[in-house]
Amino acid sequence: MSIATDVPLRWIVPLPPQALAAIDNDGTLLLFEVARTGLTVIARHGGVASPDAPLAVVRVDHDRSGLALVAPDGRLLVWSDGQLRAFEVGSRLSRLAGVVPVMFPGRQSHDVLAVAQDGAVVLIGGIAGGGPRVVARLDVRALLDARIAVSDLDGDGNPKAVILSDPVSRGGQSVLGDDLEASSVTVVGLRSHALEWRGRFMLPPPAVFETLVPVLAPVSLTPRMTGVLLTRNTPGHGASIVALTWSDGRLTQLAEESSAGQPQRWIHVIGSAEVSGGGIPDIIAVAGPHARGVVSAYRRSGAALIRVVSASGYSSHVVGSRNLDQAVIADFDGDGRPEIVLPRLSRDGLVGLQPEGTRFLERWSLELRSPVQSNLVAADVDGDGFLDLAVADRRALHVYLSAR
């Protein structure tokens, strides 16, 4: 099903039980009701949001969901119960980075993490009470368009935030929208009213991390460990995938991919999953998504990331965009193995790829009316218990419902 849009949508999220929320290129917040008969616009708030920052779904109590997003002036916006309100929370938020929900033990509603305009990480409480405010802040010198990732990195039961930090100028615009890149990645411990500096991994200059969001995903089978997957760029050598791990209270390098002979490429790390069906995590990335578009699966072997299968002709990003969510890994066809879903290099169609031996096979494809503009959403948007797919092109929002 599809619904035409006057302005292309940039960010989409599923809003339970049967709705989608989106921000378009003009910063308008839209809500769509999803039914088997079609899509309907049920709310529109013109020009209220920063189009550069994704929106997030938050729990406002045990059975109600809302939205949290950032206004162009750095205020926090909260939508719930049909109302959109703007709040001064004690720190102006970066208009280039979204907020991240965090659930602490004993709570029935989310707090949110955000990047402040001065590069601090802030914890905002009181979302459910109607008076959100900063309850903790920590100066980490965050990249202002960095997106915070949260995980229990080492299985100790305590959530940690991972964020790119220490911005440096590369002297020219990069593929991600400006000339600033991170030279470090920082780990922050999370408590209900406190943020604790836990550790930092620094790159030797002139190397930088050429990404906006750390990908937290499994990288090994035994022992099962969460890796921090990043793109490192070193002048004269090019970009490569680096896997870090949190061990003994610090971040250390676990493995890396060789970038020898490819000094001009950029590589977009998508995620990690058991896409080959053998129980071993594969790291999925797209090298040169603006040119040849080579999607590859890598496996860790000691300190090396080894490419085991690849195919060219696919995209996952637009030059100058901060949207790094135009590919997903999910099981849409119900065979028990997730597919890598991403646009063709022409960007006017989506495919579901799976490794088969030494090559990728296209399990299915979807044709669009124009090039992909938004992130891809893999979620049960109609409430039937099966994954659906949502994406926007230049002309419309499209939702593909599971037929199982």
Short mmCIF file of C-alpha atoms in Angstrom, two decimals:
data_model
loop_
_atom_site.label_atom_id
_atom_site.label_comp_id
_atom_site.label_asym_id
_atom_site.label_seq_id
_atom_site.Cartn_x
_atom_site.Cartn_y
_atom_site.Cartn_z
CA MET A 1 0.00 0.00 0.00
CA SER A 2 1.12 3.58 -0.68
CA ILE A 3 0.19 7.17 0.05
CA ALA A 4 1.45 10.18 -1.89
CA THR A 5 3.52 12.78 -0.04
CA ASP A 6 3.91 16.44 -1.02
CA VAL A 7 7.47 16.56 0.36
CA PRO A 8 9.79 13.52 0.51
CA LEU A 9 9.94 11.81 3.89
CA ARG A 10 13.39 11.57 5.48
CA TRP A 11 12.84 9.59 8.71
CA ILE A 12 10.20 6.94 9.53
CA VAL A 13 9.49 5.01 12.74
CA PRO A 14 6.76 2.50 13.65
CA LEU A 15 4.35 3.82 16.28
CA PRO A 16 2.47 1.01 18.05
CA PRO A 17 -0.09 -0.35 17.77
CA GLN A 18 -0.82 0.39 14.09
CA ALA A 19 0.75 3.64 12.95
CA LEU A 20 3.87 5.18 11.45
CA ALA A 21 5.43 8.54 12.28
CA ALA A 22 7.68 10.46 9.91
CA ILE A 23 9.64 13.68 9.44
CA ASP A 24 9.85 15.14 5.94
CA ASN A 25 12.54 17.27 4.34
CA ASP A 26 10.83 20.45 5.59
CA GLY A 27 10.74 19.28 9.21
CA THR A 28 7.02 18.45 9.24
CA LEU A 29 5.97 15.69 11.63
CA LEU A 30 3.35 13.37 10.11
CA LEU A 31 1.45 10.43 11.61
CA PHE A 32 -0.06 7.70 9.43
CA GLU A 33 -2.63 5.12 10.44
CA VAL A 34 -1.93 1.68 8.97
CA ALA A 35 -4.85 -0.56 8.00
CA ARG A 36 -5.29 -3.40 5.53
CA THR A 37 -7.35 -1.00 3.42
CA GLY A 38 -4.59 1.60 3.16
CA LEU A 39 -2.65 4.46 4.79
CA THR A 40 -4.28 7.59 6.21
CA VAL A 41 -2.69 10.80 7.50
CA ILE A 42 -4.08 11.31 11.02
CA ALA A 43 -1.88 14.22 12.19
CA ARG A 44 0.39 16.84 10.66
CA HIS A 45 2.59 19.36 12.49
CA GLY A 46 4.23 21.63 9.96
CA GLY A 47 7.90 22.63 10.19
CA VAL A 48 8.34 21.77 13.87
CA ALA A 49 11.25 19.31 13.74
CA SER A 50 14.85 19.30 12.64
CA PRO A 51 14.95 17.24 9.42
CA ASP A 52 18.56 16.24 10.16
CA ALA A 53 17.78 14.30 13.36
CA PRO A 54 15.77 11.06 13.47
CA LEU A 55 12.76 10.74 15.74
CA ALA A 56 12.34 8.07 18.41
CA VAL A 57 9.44 6.12 19.86
CA VAL A 58 9.24 6.39 23.66
CA ARG A 59 7.10 4.67 26.24
CA VAL A 60 5.18 7.22 28.29
CA ASP A 61 3.71 4.60 30.62
CA HIS A 62 3.30 0.82 30.68
CA ASP A 63 0.83 0.71 27.77
CA ARG A 64 1.19 4.00 25.88
CA SER A 65 3.77 5.07 23.31
CA GLY A 66 4.77 8.56 22.21
CA LEU A 67 7.47 10.28 20.17
CA ALA A 68 10.57 12.28 21.10
CA LEU A 69 12.38 14.47 18.59
CA VAL A 70 14.49 17.63 18.36
CA ALA A 71 13.29 21.07 17.24
CA PRO A 72 15.46 23.22 14.94
CA ASP A 73 16.23 25.51 17.90
CA GLY A 74 17.39 22.63 20.10
CA ARG A 75 14.29 22.20 22.27
CA LEU A 76 12.95 18.73 23.00
CA LEU A 77 9.64 17.87 21.32
CA VAL A 78 7.37 15.22 22.82
CA TRP A 79 4.24 13.91 21.10
CA SER A 80 1.76 11.85 23.12
CA ASP A 81 -2.02 11.46 23.36
CA GLY A 82 -2.46 13.48 20.17
CA GLN A 83 -0.56 16.52 21.47
CA LEU A 84 2.87 17.88 20.49
CA ARG A 85 4.69 19.94 23.12
CA ALA A 86 8.07 21.68 23.14
CA PHE A 87 10.25 21.80 26.27
CA GLU A 88 13.27 23.72 27.50
CA VAL A 89 15.07 20.91 29.30
CA GLY A 90 18.08 22.82 30.67
CA SER A 91 20.40 22.27 27.69
CA ARG A 92 19.90 23.04 24.04
CA LEU A 93 20.13 19.83 22.03
CA SER A 94 22.05 19.33 18.80
CA ARG A 95 19.70 19.63 15.84
CA LEU A 96 21.88 17.11 13.97
CA ALA A 97 21.50 14.18 16.38
CA GLY A 98 18.34 12.49 17.59
CA VAL A 99 17.41 11.21 21.03
CA VAL A 100 17.76 7.63 22.27
CA PRO A 101 15.26 6.03 24.71
CA VAL A 102 16.62 4.30 27.82
CA MET A 103 14.58 2.12 30.21
CA PHE A 104 15.91 1.81 33.76
CA PRO A 105 14.90 -1.00 36.16
CA GLY A 106 11.65 -0.39 37.99
CA ARG A 107 10.44 2.23 35.51
CA GLN A 108 7.38 2.09 33.27
CA SER A 109 8.47 4.99 31.04
CA HIS A 110 11.58 5.93 29.12
CA ASP A 111 14.22 8.52 29.85
CA VAL A 112 16.15 9.76 26.81
CA LEU A 113 19.78 10.39 25.97
CA ALA A 114 20.79 13.22 23.66
CA VAL A 115 23.79 15.20 22.44
CA ALA A 116 23.81 18.82 23.61
CA GLN A 117 24.99 21.70 21.44
CA ASP A 118 28.18 21.95 23.51
CA GLY A 119 29.14 18.30 22.85
CA ALA A 120 27.96 16.93 26.19
CA VAL A 121 25.82 13.82 26.55
CA VAL A 122 22.68 14.59 28.55
CA LEU A 123 20.18 12.31 30.27
CA ILE A 124 16.64 13.71 30.23
CA GLY A 125 14.07 12.40 32.71
CA GLY A 126 10.42 13.21 33.28
CA ILE A 127 9.14 12.35 29.79
CA ALA A 128 6.02 10.72 31.24
CA GLY A 129 5.42 13.46 33.81
CA GLY A 130 5.05 16.23 31.25
CA GLY A 131 8.05 18.18 32.51
CA PRO A 132 11.19 16.64 31.00
CA ARG A 133 14.50 18.05 32.23
CA VAL A 134 18.20 17.22 32.17
CA VAL A 135 18.98 15.07 35.23
CA ALA A 136 22.62 14.35 34.34
CA ARG A 137 25.22 15.56 31.87
CA LEU A 138 28.74 14.52 30.95
CA ASP A 139 31.17 16.43 28.75
CA VAL A 140 32.52 13.91 26.25
CA ARG A 141 33.31 16.28 23.33
CA ALA A 142 30.77 14.41 21.20
CA LEU A 143 30.52 14.86 17.46
CA LEU A 144 27.43 17.06 17.11
CA ASP A 145 25.84 14.80 14.49
CA ALA A 146 26.80 11.60 16.32
CA ARG A 147 24.04 9.17 17.24
CA ILE A 148 24.26 7.41 20.58
CA ALA A 149 24.16 3.59 20.67
CA VAL A 150 23.18 1.77 23.89
CA SER A 151 23.97 -1.80 24.91
CA ASP A 152 25.08 -3.97 27.80
CA LEU A 153 28.46 -4.45 26.17
CA ASP A 154 29.92 -7.04 28.52
CA GLY A 155 26.87 -8.79 29.98
CA ASP A 156 27.18 -7.26 33.46
CA GLY A 157 23.57 -6.05 33.39
CA ASN A 158 24.49 -2.35 33.29
CA PRO A 159 23.65 -0.40 30.11
CA LYS A 160 26.35 1.66 28.47
CA ALA A 161 26.21 4.38 25.85
CA VAL A 162 28.74 4.47 23.01
CA ILE A 163 29.30 7.73 21.12
CA LEU A 164 31.77 9.17 18.63
CA SER A 165 33.82 11.99 20.12
CA ASP A 166 36.72 14.45 19.72
CA PRO A 167 35.82 15.98 16.33
CA VAL A 168 38.62 17.04 14.00
CA SER A 169 38.46 18.83 10.66
CA ARG A 170 39.59 16.98 7.56
CA GLY A 171 39.73 20.17 5.50
CA GLY A 172 37.04 19.18 3.02
CA GLN A 173 33.46 17.95 2.97
CA SER A 174 33.08 14.21 3.54
CA VAL A 175 30.38 11.84 2.33
CA LEU A 176 28.49 12.47 5.62
CA GLY A 177 27.70 16.15 5.17
CA ASP A 178 30.54 18.22 6.66
CA ASP A 179 34.32 18.23 7.20
CA LEU A 180 34.23 17.07 10.84
CA GLU A 181 34.96 13.48 11.81
CA ALA A 182 35.49 11.77 15.17
CA SER A 183 38.98 10.84 16.36
CA SER A 184 37.74 8.78 19.30
CA VAL A 185 34.83 6.72 20.59
CA THR A 186 33.65 7.07 24.20
CA VAL A 187 31.80 4.69 26.52
CA VAL A 188 29.46 6.19 29.14
CA GLY A 189 27.90 4.25 32.02
CA LEU A 190 24.18 4.85 32.55
CA ARG A 191 22.30 5.15 35.83
CA SER A 192 18.84 6.54 36.49
CA HIS A 193 20.19 9.94 37.60
CA ALA A 194 23.85 9.78 36.60
CA LEU A 195 26.22 9.45 33.66
CA GLU A 196 29.69 8.01 34.31
CA TRP A 197 32.73 8.26 32.07
CA ARG A 198 33.90 4.67 31.54
CA GLY A 199 36.51 4.75 28.78
CA ARG A 200 37.67 6.06 25.42
CA PHE A 201 39.43 4.58 22.39
CA MET A 202 41.61 7.14 20.59
CA LEU A 203 42.86 6.89 17.01
CA PRO A 204 46.38 8.05 16.19
CA PRO A 205 46.24 11.10 13.88
CA PRO A 206 45.51 11.59 11.06
CA ALA A 207 43.12 8.59 11.18
CA VAL A 208 39.44 9.29 11.90
CA PHE A 209 36.20 7.37 12.35
CA GLU A 210 34.19 8.15 9.22
CA THR A 211 30.72 7.34 10.48
CA LEU A 212 28.04 8.83 12.76
CA VAL A 213 26.80 5.85 14.74
CA PRO A 214 28.68 2.92 16.27
CA VAL A 215 27.12 -0.39 15.22
CA LEU A 216 26.79 -2.62 18.29
CA ALA A 217 26.47 -6.20 17.08
CA PRO A 218 27.84 -9.73 17.65
CA VAL A 219 31.23 -10.44 16.06
CA SER A 220 32.11 -13.89 17.44
CA LEU A 221 30.35 -17.14 18.19
CA THR A 222 32.54 -18.38 21.05
CA PRO A 223 32.70 -16.50 23.28
CA ARG A 224 29.61 -14.57 22.23
CA MET A 225 30.65 -10.92 22.38
CA THR A 226 29.21 -7.59 21.29
CA GLY A 227 31.52 -5.67 19.01
CA VAL A 228 31.63 -1.94 18.37
CA LEU A 229 31.80 -1.79 14.56
CA LEU A 230 33.15 1.40 12.99
CA THR A 231 34.58 2.74 9.74
CA ARG A 232 38.15 4.02 10.11
CA ASN A 233 39.65 6.26 7.43
CA THR A 234 43.38 6.88 7.22
CA PRO A 235 44.63 9.34 4.55
CA GLY A 236 46.54 7.48 1.86
CA HIS A 237 45.15 4.12 2.93
CA GLY A 238 41.39 4.55 2.68
CA ALA A 239 38.53 3.23 4.79
CA SER A 240 38.34 -0.09 6.59
CA ILE A 241 36.08 -1.83 9.10
CA VAL A 242 37.33 -1.92 12.68
CA ALA A 243 35.80 -4.08 15.41
CA LEU A 244 36.37 -2.93 19.00
CA THR A 245 35.35 -4.78 22.14
CA TRP A 246 34.69 -3.75 25.74
CA SER A 247 36.85 -5.90 28.00
CA ASP A 248 38.21 -5.43 31.53
CA GLY A 249 36.75 -1.93 31.70
CA ARG A 250 38.21 -0.57 28.48
CA LEU A 251 37.75 -0.51 24.72
CA THR A 252 40.33 -2.42 22.73
CA GLN A 253 40.69 -3.33 19.08
CA LEU A 254 39.53 -6.85 18.34
CA ALA A 255 39.86 -7.13 14.57
CA GLU A 256 40.11 -5.08 11.38
CA GLU A 257 39.72 -5.38 7.64
CA SER A 258 42.59 -4.57 5.32
CA SER A 259 42.08 -1.48 3.12
CA ALA A 260 45.25 -2.02 1.08
CA GLY A 261 45.00 -0.76 -2.49
CA GLN A 262 41.68 1.08 -1.98
CA PRO A 263 42.63 4.61 -0.84
CA GLN A 264 39.57 6.40 -2.25
CA ARG A 265 36.71 4.24 -1.02
CA TRP A 266 34.28 4.74 1.86
CA ILE A 267 32.65 1.76 3.51
CA HIS A 268 29.26 1.76 5.21
CA VAL A 269 28.86 -0.79 8.00
CA ILE A 270 25.26 -2.05 8.10
CA GLY A 271 25.28 -4.55 10.98
CA SER A 272 25.96 -8.15 11.93
CA ALA A 273 23.72 -11.21 11.83
CA GLU A 274 23.73 -14.94 11.03
CA VAL A 275 22.75 -14.39 7.39
CA SER A 276 24.56 -17.50 6.14
CA GLY A 277 22.56 -19.86 8.32
CA GLY A 278 25.55 -21.54 9.93
CA GLY A 279 25.21 -19.96 13.35
CA ILE A 280 28.24 -17.68 12.80
CA PRO A 281 27.74 -13.88 12.81
CA ASP A 282 28.53 -12.15 9.51
CA ILE A 283 29.43 -8.46 9.45
CA ILE A 284 27.65 -6.78 6.55
CA ALA A 285 28.99 -3.64 4.86
CA VAL A 286 28.75 -1.79 1.55
CA ALA A 287 31.98 -0.44 0.03
CA GLY A 288 31.56 2.53 -2.31
CA PRO A 289 27.74 2.75 -2.04
CA HIS A 290 27.80 5.80 -4.34
CA ALA A 291 29.79 4.13 -7.13
CA ARG A 292 30.23 0.34 -7.57
CA GLY A 293 28.23 -0.50 -4.45
CA VAL A 294 29.91 -3.71 -3.30
CA VAL A 295 27.99 -5.41 -0.48
CA SER A 296 30.08 -7.94 1.45
CA ALA A 297 29.84 -10.34 4.36
CA TYR A 298 32.89 -10.58 6.64
CA ARG A 299 33.83 -13.04 9.36
CA ARG A 300 36.30 -12.61 12.15
CA SER A 301 39.39 -14.79 12.05
CA GLY A 302 41.64 -13.83 14.95
CA ALA A 303 42.58 -10.17 14.52
CA ALA A 304 41.36 -10.04 10.90
CA LEU A 305 37.97 -9.51 9.27
CA ILE A 306 37.88 -11.74 6.20
CA ARG A 307 35.49 -11.13 3.31
CA VAL A 308 33.67 -14.36 2.50
CA VAL A 309 31.11 -13.27 -0.10
CA SER A 310 30.35 -10.08 -2.05
CA ALA A 311 28.32 -8.66 -4.92
CA SER A 312 28.31 -5.30 -6.71
CA GLY A 313 25.47 -3.05 -7.83
CA TYR A 314 23.87 -2.01 -4.52
CA SER A 315 23.59 1.20 -2.52
CA SER A 316 22.94 2.11 1.11
CA HIS A 317 23.65 5.84 1.32
CA VAL A 318 23.50 9.16 -0.56
CA VAL A 319 26.55 11.46 -0.65
CA GLY A 320 26.16 14.28 1.90
CA SER A 321 23.34 12.58 3.81
CA ARG A 322 23.39 11.83 7.55
CA ASN A 323 20.91 9.00 7.03
CA LEU A 324 22.81 5.75 7.61
CA ASP A 325 19.67 3.62 7.91
CA GLN A 326 18.87 2.89 4.27
CA ALA A 327 19.57 -0.82 4.72
CA VAL A 328 18.26 -3.36 7.23
CA ILE A 329 18.94 -6.99 8.14
CA ALA A 330 15.74 -8.91 8.94
CA ASP A 331 13.89 -12.12 8.09
CA PHE A 332 10.99 -11.01 5.89
CA ASP A 333 10.36 -14.23 3.97
CA GLY A 334 10.10 -16.44 7.07
CA ASP A 335 12.77 -18.98 6.20
CA GLY A 336 14.60 -18.51 9.50
CA ARG A 337 17.50 -16.64 7.90
CA PRO A 338 17.56 -12.83 7.76
CA GLU A 339 17.91 -11.04 4.44
CA ILE A 340 20.07 -8.01 3.77
CA VAL A 341 17.58 -5.47 2.42
CA LEU A 342 18.96 -2.45 0.57
CA PRO A 343 18.45 -0.41 -2.60
CA ARG A 344 19.89 -1.24 -5.98
CA LEU A 345 22.59 1.19 -7.12
CA SER A 346 19.90 3.03 -9.14
CA ARG A 347 18.01 3.42 -5.81
CA ASP A 348 14.61 2.87 -7.48
CA GLY A 349 14.18 -0.66 -6.16
CA LEU A 350 14.86 -2.76 -3.06
CA VAL A 351 16.25 -6.29 -2.89
CA GLY A 352 16.53 -9.00 -0.25
CA LEU A 353 19.95 -10.67 -0.43
CA GLN A 354 21.19 -13.89 1.18
CA PRO A 355 24.60 -15.57 0.87
CA GLU A 356 24.60 -18.89 -0.97
CA GLY A 357 28.04 -20.43 -0.98
CA THR A 358 30.45 -17.89 -2.47
CA ARG A 359 27.84 -15.52 -3.87
CA PHE A 360 24.78 -13.49 -2.93
CA LEU A 361 21.35 -14.41 -4.27
CA GLU A 362 18.45 -11.98 -4.65
CA ARG A 363 15.63 -13.74 -2.82
CA TRP A 364 13.11 -11.07 -3.71
CA SER A 365 12.86 -7.53 -5.05
CA LEU A 366 10.50 -4.56 -4.92
CA GLU A 367 10.26 -1.85 -7.56
CA LEU A 368 9.72 1.76 -6.45
CA ARG A 369 8.35 4.72 -8.37
CA SER A 370 11.42 6.90 -7.73
CA PRO A 371 14.68 6.77 -5.72
CA VAL A 372 14.69 5.86 -2.03
CA GLN A 373 14.63 8.92 0.27
CA SER A 374 13.99 7.62 3.81
CA ASN A 375 15.41 5.03 6.14
CA LEU A 376 14.08 1.49 5.87
CA VAL A 377 11.75 0.24 8.63
CA ALA A 378 11.45 -3.45 9.53
CA ALA A 379 8.59 -3.80 12.03
CA ASP A 380 5.16 -5.30 12.57
CA VAL A 381 3.25 -2.16 11.60
CA ASP A 382 -0.18 -3.77 11.20
CA GLY A 383 -0.18 -5.80 14.43
CA ASP A 384 -0.44 -9.29 12.89
CA GLY A 385 2.77 -10.59 14.49
CA PHE A 386 4.87 -10.62 11.29
CA LEU A 387 7.51 -8.22 9.99
CA ASP A 388 6.50 -5.59 7.46
CA LEU A 389 8.65 -3.16 5.46
CA ALA A 390 8.17 0.61 5.16
CA VAL A 391 10.13 3.03 2.96
CA ALA A 392 9.57 6.38 1.28
CA ASP A 393 10.71 7.40 -2.19
CA ARG A 394 10.48 10.92 -3.62
CA ARG A 395 6.76 10.65 -4.26
CA ALA A 396 5.15 8.42 -1.64
CA LEU A 397 5.31 6.35 1.51
CA HIS A 398 5.14 2.62 0.77
CA VAL A 399 4.27 -0.16 3.22
CA TYR A 400 4.70 -3.81 2.24
CA LEU A 401 2.69 -6.04 4.55
CA SER A 402 3.65 -9.62 5.28
CA ALA A 403 1.51 -12.15 3.43
CA ARG A 404 2.21 -15.02 5.87
#
